[in-house]
Coordinates of C-alpha atoms in Angstrom, one line a residue:
Chain A
X1 CA 187.7 179.3 79.5
X2 CA 188.5 181.5 76.5
X3 CA 184.9 180.9 75.1
X4 CA 183.4 181.8 78.5
X5 CA 185.4 185.0 78.8
X6 CA 184.7 186.0 75.2
X7 CA 180.9 185.5 75.8
X8 CA 181.2 187.6 79.0
X9 CA 183.0 190.4 77.0
X10 CA 180.3 190.4 74.3
X11 CA 177.6 190.3 77.0
X12 CA 179.1 193.5 78.5
X13 CA 178.5 195.1 75.1
X14 CA 174.8 194.3 75.3
X15 CA 174.8 191.2 73.2
X16 CA 172.9 188.1 73.8
X17 CA 175.4 185.3 74.2
X18 CA 175.7 181.5 74.4
X19 CA 179.0 179.6 75.1
X20 CA 179.5 175.9 75.4
X21 CA 182.2 173.3 75.2
X22 CA 182.3 170.5 72.7
X23 CA 179.7 168.2 74.4
X24 CA 181.4 165.2 75.9
X25 CA 184.6 164.0 77.5
X26 CA 187.8 165.9 77.6
X27 CA 191.2 164.4 78.0
X28 CA 194.4 166.2 78.9
X29 CA 196.6 166.7 75.9
X30 CA 193.9 165.9 73.4
X31 CA 192.4 168.5 71.1
X32 CA 189.3 170.3 72.6
X33 CA 186.8 172.7 71.2
X34 CA 184.5 175.4 72.6
X35 CA 181.9 177.6 70.9
X36 CA 180.4 181.1 71.2
X37 CA 177.2 182.4 69.7
X38 CA 176.2 186.0 70.0
X39 CA 173.4 188.1 68.6
X40 CA 171.5 191.4 69.2
X41 CA 168.3 189.5 69.9
X42 CA 167.8 186.6 72.3
X43 CA 169.4 183.4 71.1
X44 CA 166.9 180.5 70.6
X45 CA 169.1 178.2 68.5
X46 CA 170.4 175.5 70.8
X47 CA 171.8 173.0 68.3
X48 CA 175.6 172.8 67.9
X49 CA 177.7 174.9 65.6
X50 CA 178.8 173.4 62.3
X51 CA 179.6 176.5 60.2
X52 CA 181.3 179.0 62.3
X53 CA 182.0 182.6 61.1
X54 CA 185.4 182.7 62.7
X55 CA 187.8 180.3 64.3
X56 CA 190.4 180.7 67.0
X57 CA 193.3 178.2 67.0
X58 CA 195.2 178.0 70.2
X59 CA 197.9 175.7 68.9
X60 CA 199.0 176.1 65.2
X61 CA 200.0 172.4 65.0
X62 CA 196.3 171.7 65.0
X63 CA 196.0 173.3 61.5
X64 CA 197.8 170.2 60.2
X65 CA 196.6 167.4 62.6
X66 CA 192.9 168.2 63.0
X67 CA 190.2 169.4 60.6
X68 CA 189.9 172.7 62.5
X69 CA 188.8 174.8 59.5
X70 CA 185.9 172.5 58.6
X71 CA 182.7 174.4 58.0
X72 CA 184.3 177.9 58.3
X73 CA 182.5 180.4 56.2
X74 CA 184.4 182.1 53.4
X75 CA 186.0 185.4 54.5
X76 CA 185.9 184.1 58.0
X77 CA 188.8 185.0 60.3
X78 CA 191.3 182.3 61.4
X79 CA 193.1 183.6 64.5
X80 CA 196.2 181.5 65.2
X81 CA 198.7 181.4 68.0
X82 CA 202.0 181.1 66.2
X83 CA 205.4 182.8 66.3
X84 CA 205.7 182.9 62.5
X85 CA 203.5 183.2 59.4
X86 CA 205.4 181.2 56.8
X87 CA 203.2 180.3 53.8
X88 CA 200.1 181.6 55.6
X89 CA 200.5 178.5 57.9
X90 CA 198.7 176.6 55.1
X91 CA 195.5 178.6 55.7
X92 CA 193.6 178.9 52.3
X93 CA 193.2 182.3 50.7
X94 CA 189.4 182.0 51.1
X95 CA 189.9 182.9 54.8
X96 CA 191.3 186.0 56.5
X97 CA 194.3 185.1 58.7
X98 CA 195.5 186.8 61.9
X99 CA 198.6 185.6 63.7
X100 CA 199.9 186.4 67.2
X101 CA 202.6 184.8 69.3
X102 CA 200.3 184.2 72.2
X103 CA 202.5 181.5 73.7
X104 CA 205.5 184.0 73.8
X105 CA 203.3 186.7 75.3
X106 CA 201.8 184.3 77.9
X107 CA 205.2 183.0 78.9
X108 CA 206.5 186.6 79.3
X109 CA 203.6 187.3 81.6
X110 CA 204.3 184.1 83.6
X111 CA 201.0 182.5 82.6
X112 CA 201.5 178.8 82.9
X113 CA 205.0 177.5 82.3
X114 CA 207.4 178.3 79.4
X115 CA 206.8 174.8 78.0
X116 CA 203.1 174.9 78.5
X117 CA 202.0 178.6 78.5
X118 CA 198.3 179.4 79.1
X119 CA 197.3 181.3 76.1
X120 CA 193.5 181.6 76.3
X121 CA 193.4 185.1 77.6
X122 CA 196.1 186.5 75.3
X123 CA 194.4 185.0 72.2
X124 CA 191.3 187.0 73.0
X125 CA 193.2 190.2 72.5
X126 CA 194.0 189.0 69.0
X127 CA 190.4 188.1 68.3
X128 CA 189.3 191.6 69.3
X129 CA 192.0 193.2 67.1
X130 CA 191.4 191.1 64.0
X131 CA 187.6 190.9 64.0
X132 CA 186.6 194.2 65.7
X133 CA 183.6 192.3 66.9
X134 CA 184.3 193.1 70.5
X135 CA 186.2 195.9 72.2
X136 CA 189.5 195.2 74.0
X137 CA 188.3 197.0 77.0
X138 CA 185.3 194.6 77.3
X139 CA 187.7 191.7 76.9
X140 CA 189.9 193.0 79.6
X141 CA 187.0 193.6 82.0
X142 CA 185.7 190.1 81.3
X143 CA 189.2 188.6 82.0
X144 CA 189.4 190.6 85.3
X145 CA 186.2 189.1 86.6
X146 CA 186.8 185.6 85.2
X147 CA 190.3 184.5 86.0
X148 CA 190.9 183.1 89.5
X149 CA 194.5 184.2 89.8
X150 CA 197.0 186.6 88.0
X151 CA 194.3 189.0 86.8
X152 CA 196.9 191.7 86.0
X153 CA 199.1 189.4 84.1
X154 CA 196.2 188.0 82.1
X155 CA 194.9 191.5 81.3
X156 CA 198.4 192.6 80.2
X157 CA 198.8 189.5 78.0
X158 CA 195.5 190.3 76.2
X159 CA 196.5 193.9 75.7
X160 CA 199.9 193.0 74.3
X161 CA 198.4 190.4 72.0
X162 CA 196.0 193.1 70.8
X163 CA 198.9 195.3 70.0
X164 CA 201.1 192.7 68.3
X165 CA 198.5 190.8 66.2
X166 CA 199.3 190.8 62.5
X167 CA 196.6 190.4 59.9
X168 CA 197.4 188.8 56.6
Chain B
X1 CA 153.8 188.1 80.0
X2 CA 156.9 186.4 78.7
X3 CA 160.6 187.1 78.7
X4 CA 163.1 184.8 77.0
X5 CA 166.8 184.6 77.6
X6 CA 168.0 187.8 79.3
X7 CA 170.1 190.1 77.2
X8 CA 171.1 192.5 79.9
X9 CA 168.9 195.3 78.5
X10 CA 165.7 195.3 80.5
X11 CA 163.0 197.8 80.9
X12 CA 162.0 198.5 84.5
X13 CA 158.5 197.4 85.4
X14 CA 156.6 198.6 88.5
X15 CA 156.6 196.0 91.3
X16 CA 158.9 193.7 89.4
X17 CA 162.1 192.7 91.2
X18 CA 165.2 193.0 89.1
X19 CA 168.6 191.4 89.8
X20 CA 172.1 191.2 88.3
X21 CA 172.4 189.4 85.0
X22 CA 175.4 187.0 84.9
X23 CA 176.7 184.7 82.1
X24 CA 176.5 181.3 83.8
X25 CA 175.8 177.7 82.9
X26 CA 172.5 175.9 83.5
X27 CA 174.1 174.0 86.3
X28 CA 175.2 177.2 88.1
X29 CA 171.7 178.7 87.5
X30 CA 170.3 175.7 89.4
X31 CA 172.8 176.1 92.2
X32 CA 172.0 179.8 92.6
X33 CA 168.3 178.9 92.6
X34 CA 168.8 176.4 95.4
X35 CA 170.7 179.0 97.3
X36 CA 168.1 181.7 96.8
X37 CA 165.5 179.1 97.9
X38 CA 167.5 178.9 101.2
X39 CA 167.7 175.1 101.1
X40 CA 168.7 173.7 104.5
X41 CA 170.0 170.2 103.5
X42 CA 171.7 169.2 100.3
X43 CA 172.7 165.5 100.0
X44 CA 174.2 164.4 96.7
X45 CA 176.5 162.0 94.8
X46 CA 178.4 163.3 91.8
X47 CA 177.5 162.1 88.3
X48 CA 178.2 163.8 84.9
X49 CA 176.6 166.0 83.7
X50 CA 175.0 167.1 86.9
X51 CA 178.2 167.3 89.1
X52 CA 178.9 171.0 88.8
X53 CA 175.5 171.8 90.5
X54 CA 176.4 170.0 93.7
X55 CA 180.1 171.1 93.5
X56 CA 178.9 174.7 93.4
X57 CA 176.5 174.1 96.3
X58 CA 179.2 172.4 98.4
X59 CA 181.5 175.5 97.7
X60 CA 178.6 177.7 98.9
X61 CA 178.1 175.6 102.0
X62 CA 181.9 175.5 102.7
X63 CA 182.3 179.3 102.5
X64 CA 179.2 179.9 104.6
X65 CA 177.5 181.7 101.7
X66 CA 174.7 179.2 102.1
X67 CA 173.6 178.1 105.6
X68 CA 172.9 174.5 104.7
X69 CA 174.1 171.0 105.7
X70 CA 175.9 169.4 102.8
X71 CA 175.8 165.6 103.4
X72 CA 178.2 163.5 101.4
X73 CA 176.9 160.0 100.7
X74 CA 178.1 156.8 99.0
X75 CA 175.2 156.6 96.5
X76 CA 172.2 158.3 95.1
X77 CA 169.9 155.9 97.0
X78 CA 171.5 157.2 100.2
X79 CA 171.3 160.8 98.9
X80 CA 167.5 160.6 98.5
X81 CA 167.2 158.7 101.8
X82 CA 169.1 161.5 103.6
X83 CA 166.6 164.0 102.1
X84 CA 163.7 161.9 103.2
X85 CA 165.0 162.2 106.8
X86 CA 165.7 165.9 106.5
X87 CA 162.4 166.7 105.0
X88 CA 160.6 164.6 107.7
X89 CA 162.4 166.7 110.2
X90 CA 160.8 169.8 108.6
X91 CA 163.6 171.4 106.6
X92 CA 163.9 172.3 102.9
X93 CA 165.8 169.6 101.1
X94 CA 167.5 169.5 97.7
X95 CA 169.5 167.3 95.5
X96 CA 170.6 166.9 91.8
X97 CA 171.4 163.8 89.8
X98 CA 171.3 162.3 86.3
X99 CA 170.6 159.1 84.5
X100 CA 171.9 156.0 86.4
X101 CA 171.9 158.1 89.5
X102 CA 168.2 158.8 89.2
X103 CA 167.6 155.2 88.3
X104 CA 169.4 154.2 91.5
X105 CA 167.1 156.5 93.5
X106 CA 164.0 155.0 92.1
X107 CA 162.8 153.1 95.2
X108 CA 163.3 156.2 97.5
X109 CA 161.5 158.5 95.0
X110 CA 158.4 156.4 95.7
X111 CA 159.0 156.8 99.4
X112 CA 159.5 160.6 99.2
X113 CA 156.2 161.0 97.3
X114 CA 154.3 158.5 99.4
X115 CA 155.4 160.3 102.6
X116 CA 154.3 163.6 101.1
X117 CA 157.7 165.2 101.4
X118 CA 158.2 168.5 99.4
X119 CA 161.8 167.7 98.2
X120 CA 163.1 169.3 95.0
X121 CA 165.4 167.3 92.8
X122 CA 167.1 168.6 89.6
X123 CA 167.7 165.9 87.0
X124 CA 170.0 166.7 84.2
X125 CA 168.7 164.5 81.4
X126 CA 171.3 161.9 80.4
X127 CA 170.9 158.7 78.4
X128 CA 171.0 155.4 80.2
X129 CA 173.5 152.7 79.4
X130 CA 174.4 150.5 77.8
X131 CA 176.2 151.7 75.7
X132 CA 177.6 154.2 78.1
X133 CA 176.5 157.7 77.0
X134 CA 176.6 160.9 79.0
X135 CA 174.6 163.0 76.5
X136 CA 171.0 164.3 76.7
X137 CA 168.0 162.0 76.5
X138 CA 164.8 162.2 78.5
X139 CA 164.3 158.5 79.1
X140 CA 165.9 158.7 82.6
X141 CA 163.3 161.2 84.0
X142 CA 160.4 159.8 82.1
X143 CA 161.1 156.4 83.6
X144 CA 160.2 157.9 87.0
X145 CA 156.7 158.8 85.7
X146 CA 154.8 156.7 88.2
X147 CA 156.7 157.6 91.3
X148 CA 154.3 160.4 92.3
X149 CA 156.8 163.2 91.6
X150 CA 155.7 166.2 89.6
X151 CA 158.0 166.9 86.7
X152 CA 158.8 170.2 85.0
X153 CA 161.0 170.5 81.8
X154 CA 163.1 173.6 81.1
X155 CA 164.1 175.4 77.9
X156 CA 166.7 177.9 79.0
X157 CA 169.1 178.5 81.9
X158 CA 166.8 181.3 83.1
X159 CA 163.9 179.0 83.1
X160 CA 165.9 176.4 85.1
X161 CA 166.7 179.0 87.8
X162 CA 163.1 180.3 87.9
X163 CA 161.6 176.8 87.9
X164 CA 163.6 175.6 90.8
X165 CA 162.3 178.4 92.9
X166 CA 158.7 177.8 91.6
X167 CA 159.2 174.1 92.4
X168 CA 159.6 174.6 96.1
X169 CA 156.5 176.8 96.1
X170 CA 154.5 174.0 94.3
X171 CA 156.0 171.2 96.4
X172 CA 155.3 172.8 99.7
X173 CA 151.8 173.9 98.7
X174 CA 150.6 170.4 97.8
X175 CA 153.2 168.3 99.8
X176 CA 154.4 166.5 96.7
X177 CA 158.1 166.3 95.6
X178 CA 159.0 168.0 92.4
X179 CA 161.6 167.1 89.8
X180 CA 163.0 169.9 87.6
X181 CA 164.5 168.6 84.4
X182 CA 167.1 170.2 82.1
X183 CA 169.0 168.9 79.0
X184 CA 172.6 167.7 79.4
X185 CA 175.2 170.0 77.9
X186 CA 172.8 172.2 75.9
X187 CA 171.7 173.7 79.2
X188 CA 173.9 172.1 81.9
X189 CA 177.2 173.2 80.4
X190 CA 176.1 176.1 78.2
X191 CA 176.6 179.6 79.5
X192 CA 174.2 182.4 78.8
X193 CA 172.8 185.5 80.5
X194 CA 170.7 184.7 83.5
X195 CA 169.1 187.2 85.8
X196 CA 169.7 186.3 89.5
X197 CA 166.7 187.7 91.4
X198 CA 167.4 189.6 94.6
X199 CA 167.2 187.4 97.8
X200 CA 164.6 189.7 99.4
X201 CA 162.2 189.2 96.5
X202 CA 162.7 185.4 96.5
X203 CA 162.1 185.4 100.3
X204 CA 158.7 187.2 99.7
X205 CA 157.8 184.7 97.0
X206 CA 159.0 181.6 99.0
X207 CA 158.6 182.0 102.7
X208 CA 160.3 179.6 105.1
X209 CA 159.0 176.0 105.0
X210 CA 156.9 175.3 108.1
X211 CA 155.3 171.9 107.9
X212 CA 152.3 171.2 110.2
X213 CA 153.7 167.7 110.9
X214 CA 157.3 166.8 111.4
X215 CA 159.6 164.7 113.5
X216 CA 159.6 166.2 116.9
X217 CA 161.0 164.5 120.0
X218 CA 158.8 166.5 122.2
X219 CA 155.7 165.2 120.4
X220 CA 156.6 161.7 119.1
X221 CA 154.8 160.3 116.1
X222 CA 155.1 157.2 114.0
X223 CA 156.2 157.6 110.4
X224 CA 156.2 155.1 107.6
X225 CA 154.3 152.3 109.2
X226 CA 152.4 149.4 107.8
X227 CA 149.2 150.4 106.0
X228 CA 146.7 147.5 105.7
X229 CA 144.5 146.9 102.6
X230 CA 141.6 148.7 104.4
X231 CA 143.4 152.0 104.3
X232 CA 146.1 151.8 101.6
X233 CA 143.7 152.9 98.8
X234 CA 142.7 156.0 100.7
X235 CA 146.3 156.7 101.4
X236 CA 147.1 156.6 97.7
X237 CA 143.9 158.6 96.8
X238 CA 145.2 161.5 98.9
X239 CA 148.3 161.5 96.8
X240 CA 146.3 161.3 93.6
X241 CA 144.1 164.1 94.7
X242 CA 147.1 166.3 95.5
X243 CA 148.7 165.4 92.2
X244 CA 145.6 166.6 90.4
X245 CA 145.8 169.9 92.2
X246 CA 149.3 170.5 90.9
X247 CA 148.0 171.7 87.6
X248 CA 146.3 174.7 89.2
X249 CA 149.0 175.2 91.9
X250 CA 151.8 175.2 89.3
X251 CA 149.9 177.6 87.1
X252 CA 149.3 180.0 90.1
X253 CA 153.0 179.6 91.2
X254 CA 154.0 180.6 87.7
X255 CA 151.6 183.6 87.5
X256 CA 152.7 184.9 90.9
X257 CA 156.3 184.4 89.8
X258 CA 155.6 186.5 86.7
X259 CA 154.1 189.3 88.9
X260 CA 157.1 189.3 91.2
X261 CA 160.0 188.8 88.7
X262 CA 158.6 189.6 85.3
X263 CA 159.0 186.2 83.8
X264 CA 156.4 183.4 83.5
X265 CA 156.2 180.4 81.2
X266 CA 152.8 178.7 81.6
X267 CA 152.1 175.0 82.4
X268 CA 151.8 174.5 78.6
X269 CA 153.7 177.1 76.7
X270 CA 152.4 178.1 73.2
X271 CA 154.3 179.9 70.4
X272 CA 152.4 181.1 67.3
X273 CA 149.9 178.3 67.9
X274 CA 146.9 180.4 67.1
X275 CA 145.2 179.2 63.9
X276 CA 148.0 176.7 63.2
X277 CA 147.1 173.8 60.9
X278 CA 150.1 171.8 62.0
X279 CA 151.3 172.0 65.5
X280 CA 154.7 170.9 66.7
X281 CA 155.1 169.6 70.2
X282 CA 158.6 169.7 71.8
X283 CA 160.1 170.0 75.2
X284 CA 163.4 171.3 76.7
X285 CA 165.9 172.9 74.4
X286 CA 164.4 171.3 71.3
X287 CA 161.5 173.7 71.7
X288 CA 163.9 176.6 71.7
X289 CA 165.5 175.7 68.4
X290 CA 162.0 174.9 67.0
X291 CA 161.0 178.5 67.5
X292 CA 163.4 179.5 64.8
X293 CA 161.9 176.9 62.4
X294 CA 158.4 177.9 63.2
X295 CA 159.2 181.5 62.4
X296 CA 160.7 180.5 59.0
X297 CA 157.6 178.4 58.1
X298 CA 155.2 181.2 59.2
X299 CA 157.2 183.7 57.1
X300 CA 156.6 181.5 54.1
X301 CA 152.9 181.5 54.8
X302 CA 152.5 178.0 56.2
X303 CA 150.4 177.9 59.4
X304 CA 152.5 176.1 62.0
X305 CA 152.9 176.7 65.7
X306 CA 154.6 175.2 68.8
X307 CA 153.2 173.6 71.9
X308 CA 155.6 173.0 74.8
X309 CA 154.4 171.2 77.8
X310 CA 156.5 172.3 80.8
X311 CA 154.7 170.0 83.2
X312 CA 154.8 166.3 82.4
X313 CA 153.3 165.0 85.7
X314 CA 150.6 165.5 86.3
X315 CA 150.0 165.5 82.5
X316 CA 148.3 168.7 81.4
X317 CA 145.7 166.9 79.3
X318 CA 143.0 169.5 79.4
X319 CA 145.5 172.3 78.6
X320 CA 146.8 170.3 75.6
X321 CA 143.3 169.7 74.3
X322 CA 142.7 173.4 74.4
X323 CA 146.1 174.1 72.8
X324 CA 145.4 171.7 70.0
X325 CA 141.9 173.0 69.2
X326 CA 141.6 173.7 65.4
X327 CA 144.8 172.0 64.4
X328 CA 144.6 169.3 61.7
X329 CA 147.9 167.7 62.6
X330 CA 150.2 167.4 65.6
X331 CA 153.8 166.4 65.3
X332 CA 155.4 165.3 68.6
X333 CA 159.2 165.2 69.0
X334 CA 160.3 162.8 71.7
X335 CA 163.9 162.7 72.8
X336 CA 163.0 159.5 74.7
X337 CA 161.5 156.1 74.0
X338 CA 159.4 153.5 75.7
X339 CA 160.5 150.3 74.0
X340 CA 157.7 148.7 72.1
X341 CA 155.4 151.7 72.7
X342 CA 157.1 154.7 71.2
X343 CA 157.9 158.3 72.2
X344 CA 156.4 159.0 75.7
X345 CA 155.0 162.5 75.1
X346 CA 153.3 161.3 71.9
X347 CA 151.7 158.3 73.7
X348 CA 150.5 160.5 76.6
X349 CA 149.2 163.1 74.2
X350 CA 147.3 160.6 72.0
X351 CA 145.6 159.4 75.2
X352 CA 144.7 163.0 76.2
X353 CA 143.3 163.9 72.8
X354 CA 141.2 160.7 72.7
X355 CA 138.7 162.5 75.0
X356 CA 137.9 164.9 72.1
X357 CA 135.2 164.1 69.6
X358 CA 136.9 162.2 66.8
X359 CA 136.3 165.0 64.2
X360 CA 138.3 167.5 66.3
X361 CA 141.2 165.2 67.1
X362 CA 144.3 166.2 65.2
X363 CA 146.2 163.4 63.5
X364 CA 149.2 162.7 65.8
X365 CA 152.6 162.1 64.3
X366 CA 155.2 160.6 66.7
X367 CA 158.9 161.3 66.0
X368 CA 161.7 159.8 68.2
X369 CA 164.8 161.9 67.6
X370 CA 168.0 163.0 69.3
X371 CA 168.5 160.0 71.6
X372 CA 171.8 159.9 73.4
X373 CA 172.5 163.5 72.5
X374 CA 172.3 163.2 68.8
X375 CA 171.9 166.9 67.7
X376 CA 168.5 168.1 66.8
X377 CA 169.3 170.9 64.3
X378 CA 166.9 173.3 62.6
X379 CA 167.2 171.0 59.5
X380 CA 166.0 168.0 61.5
X381 CA 163.0 169.9 62.8
X382 CA 162.3 171.2 59.3
X383 CA 162.4 167.7 58.0
X384 CA 159.9 166.6 60.7
X385 CA 157.5 169.4 59.9
X386 CA 157.8 168.7 56.2
X387 CA 157.0 165.0 56.7
X388 CA 154.0 165.7 58.8
X389 CA 152.8 168.6 56.6
X390 CA 152.7 166.3 53.5
X391 CA 152.3 162.8 54.8
X392 CA 150.1 160.6 56.9
X393 CA 151.0 159.4 60.4
X394 CA 152.7 156.1 61.0
X395 CA 150.7 154.5 63.8
X396 CA 153.8 153.4 65.6
X397 CA 155.7 156.6 65.1
X398 CA 158.9 157.3 63.2
X399 CA 162.6 157.3 64.3
X400 CA 164.3 160.3 62.7
X401 CA 167.7 160.1 61.0
X402 CA 168.4 156.4 61.6
X403 CA 171.5 155.2 59.9
X404 CA 171.2 152.1 57.8

């Protein structure tokens, strides 16, 4: 959902976009991945993504349990949902790090439950803030047309995350 | 005239209908196309990776957005059987399936073609088991080669939408069912910009289906009877004759589509093929990635180009002979295999090129790659071009990237 919304936001800014899930099965509770490509010219590349420019991590525990940074290009942004930034969360200095408490923000906005908040709209505010690759207004507009319920709350979460993102 | 994936920035062209561009998956593009084609009966059974096509259509039927009967069935065999009945009754009929679902339909596919019913089916290419595999592989649709269905392969979500609309035009012109084929995941579940043409323009391109013969209780007829040896061949010849016409009909449907909507693709699509010494043949999304590799090779001064057959049945032999004129070598990527025979596009192409005088026949290299969804990256394609550029063809073809 976050990849789809990000693609729609970039599309609003005149980019050519492609977004796709990790091809295959998904299981509740297991790590999942999704990808976005964007360009100023039509995208013809239809193979999978092995060396991303930036990575969004929805759950900071994955930094230690899954090889989420594999292939990330040097100087790439790692945007992490976490309520602290101790020891750069173990993210190597080769990469730029942005941290936001998307879970806290989502819970405050009553997105999902307090134990399992739905963070995929909030985190896009952090992506917009850290990378500057997409405007927050485009993100907000894309959220508005994409989420089935609680549009206001999702928009608010993205704007709050945009304001509270810290870059290291 | 050619437009690739929509970017949202479009120049107005006189007489060309423009619609809203949405970021949607290939499966949703297909569902929108079926709706724009004003299908009247949809009958389907869910199977990954096709399911979201018929889910979307059932939503549209449920909300009244699409005025069609959605018939739930217990199997793909029954889904196609329902459509045979619906089409005989004179309405526009549609379904979607994949892999084992298509295999299960096999018997009724013959029936639909033999009864000359202009049904349109979308098959999302998925590998056949065992081992269980839900990823892309063309062996499912190519196994239906001899059923009498036309087959069109798509490279982008936009092309999937456009081709479904074209497919009804082709099917209803020649009274032959048409299968539109797209890759699992790399189209079915990938979102990109797709222009949704305005309904009024689609209505002009595709008028309501009005068959001259249909089930009508006021004028009873007999359908599907016994045909004795003295007539069976003529019965089959009529289907053969119509199948041959599809080449011209599909080309015309595509040209008219281009005039109406500003996008056309050709029966055989060519990219930088002029003056190429080495031609690459690829279908579906592999052709899309291949364009990047062709550009890189051309930039370094090596004369390579791409040939992409959209139509597989009838096989566009003459168009391919023309497309290959002047090339010394032809490397064919097949994401499919006929056991003991090799890649199916390569086999068919060799047969088509055999009609050329031997001195103008390019050397044909067959490469089987990407089975069961193994990724075909620019590096894989570059490796294939390099091998063909430098080497000699293996008569039985080569499997690419096999692990020891």
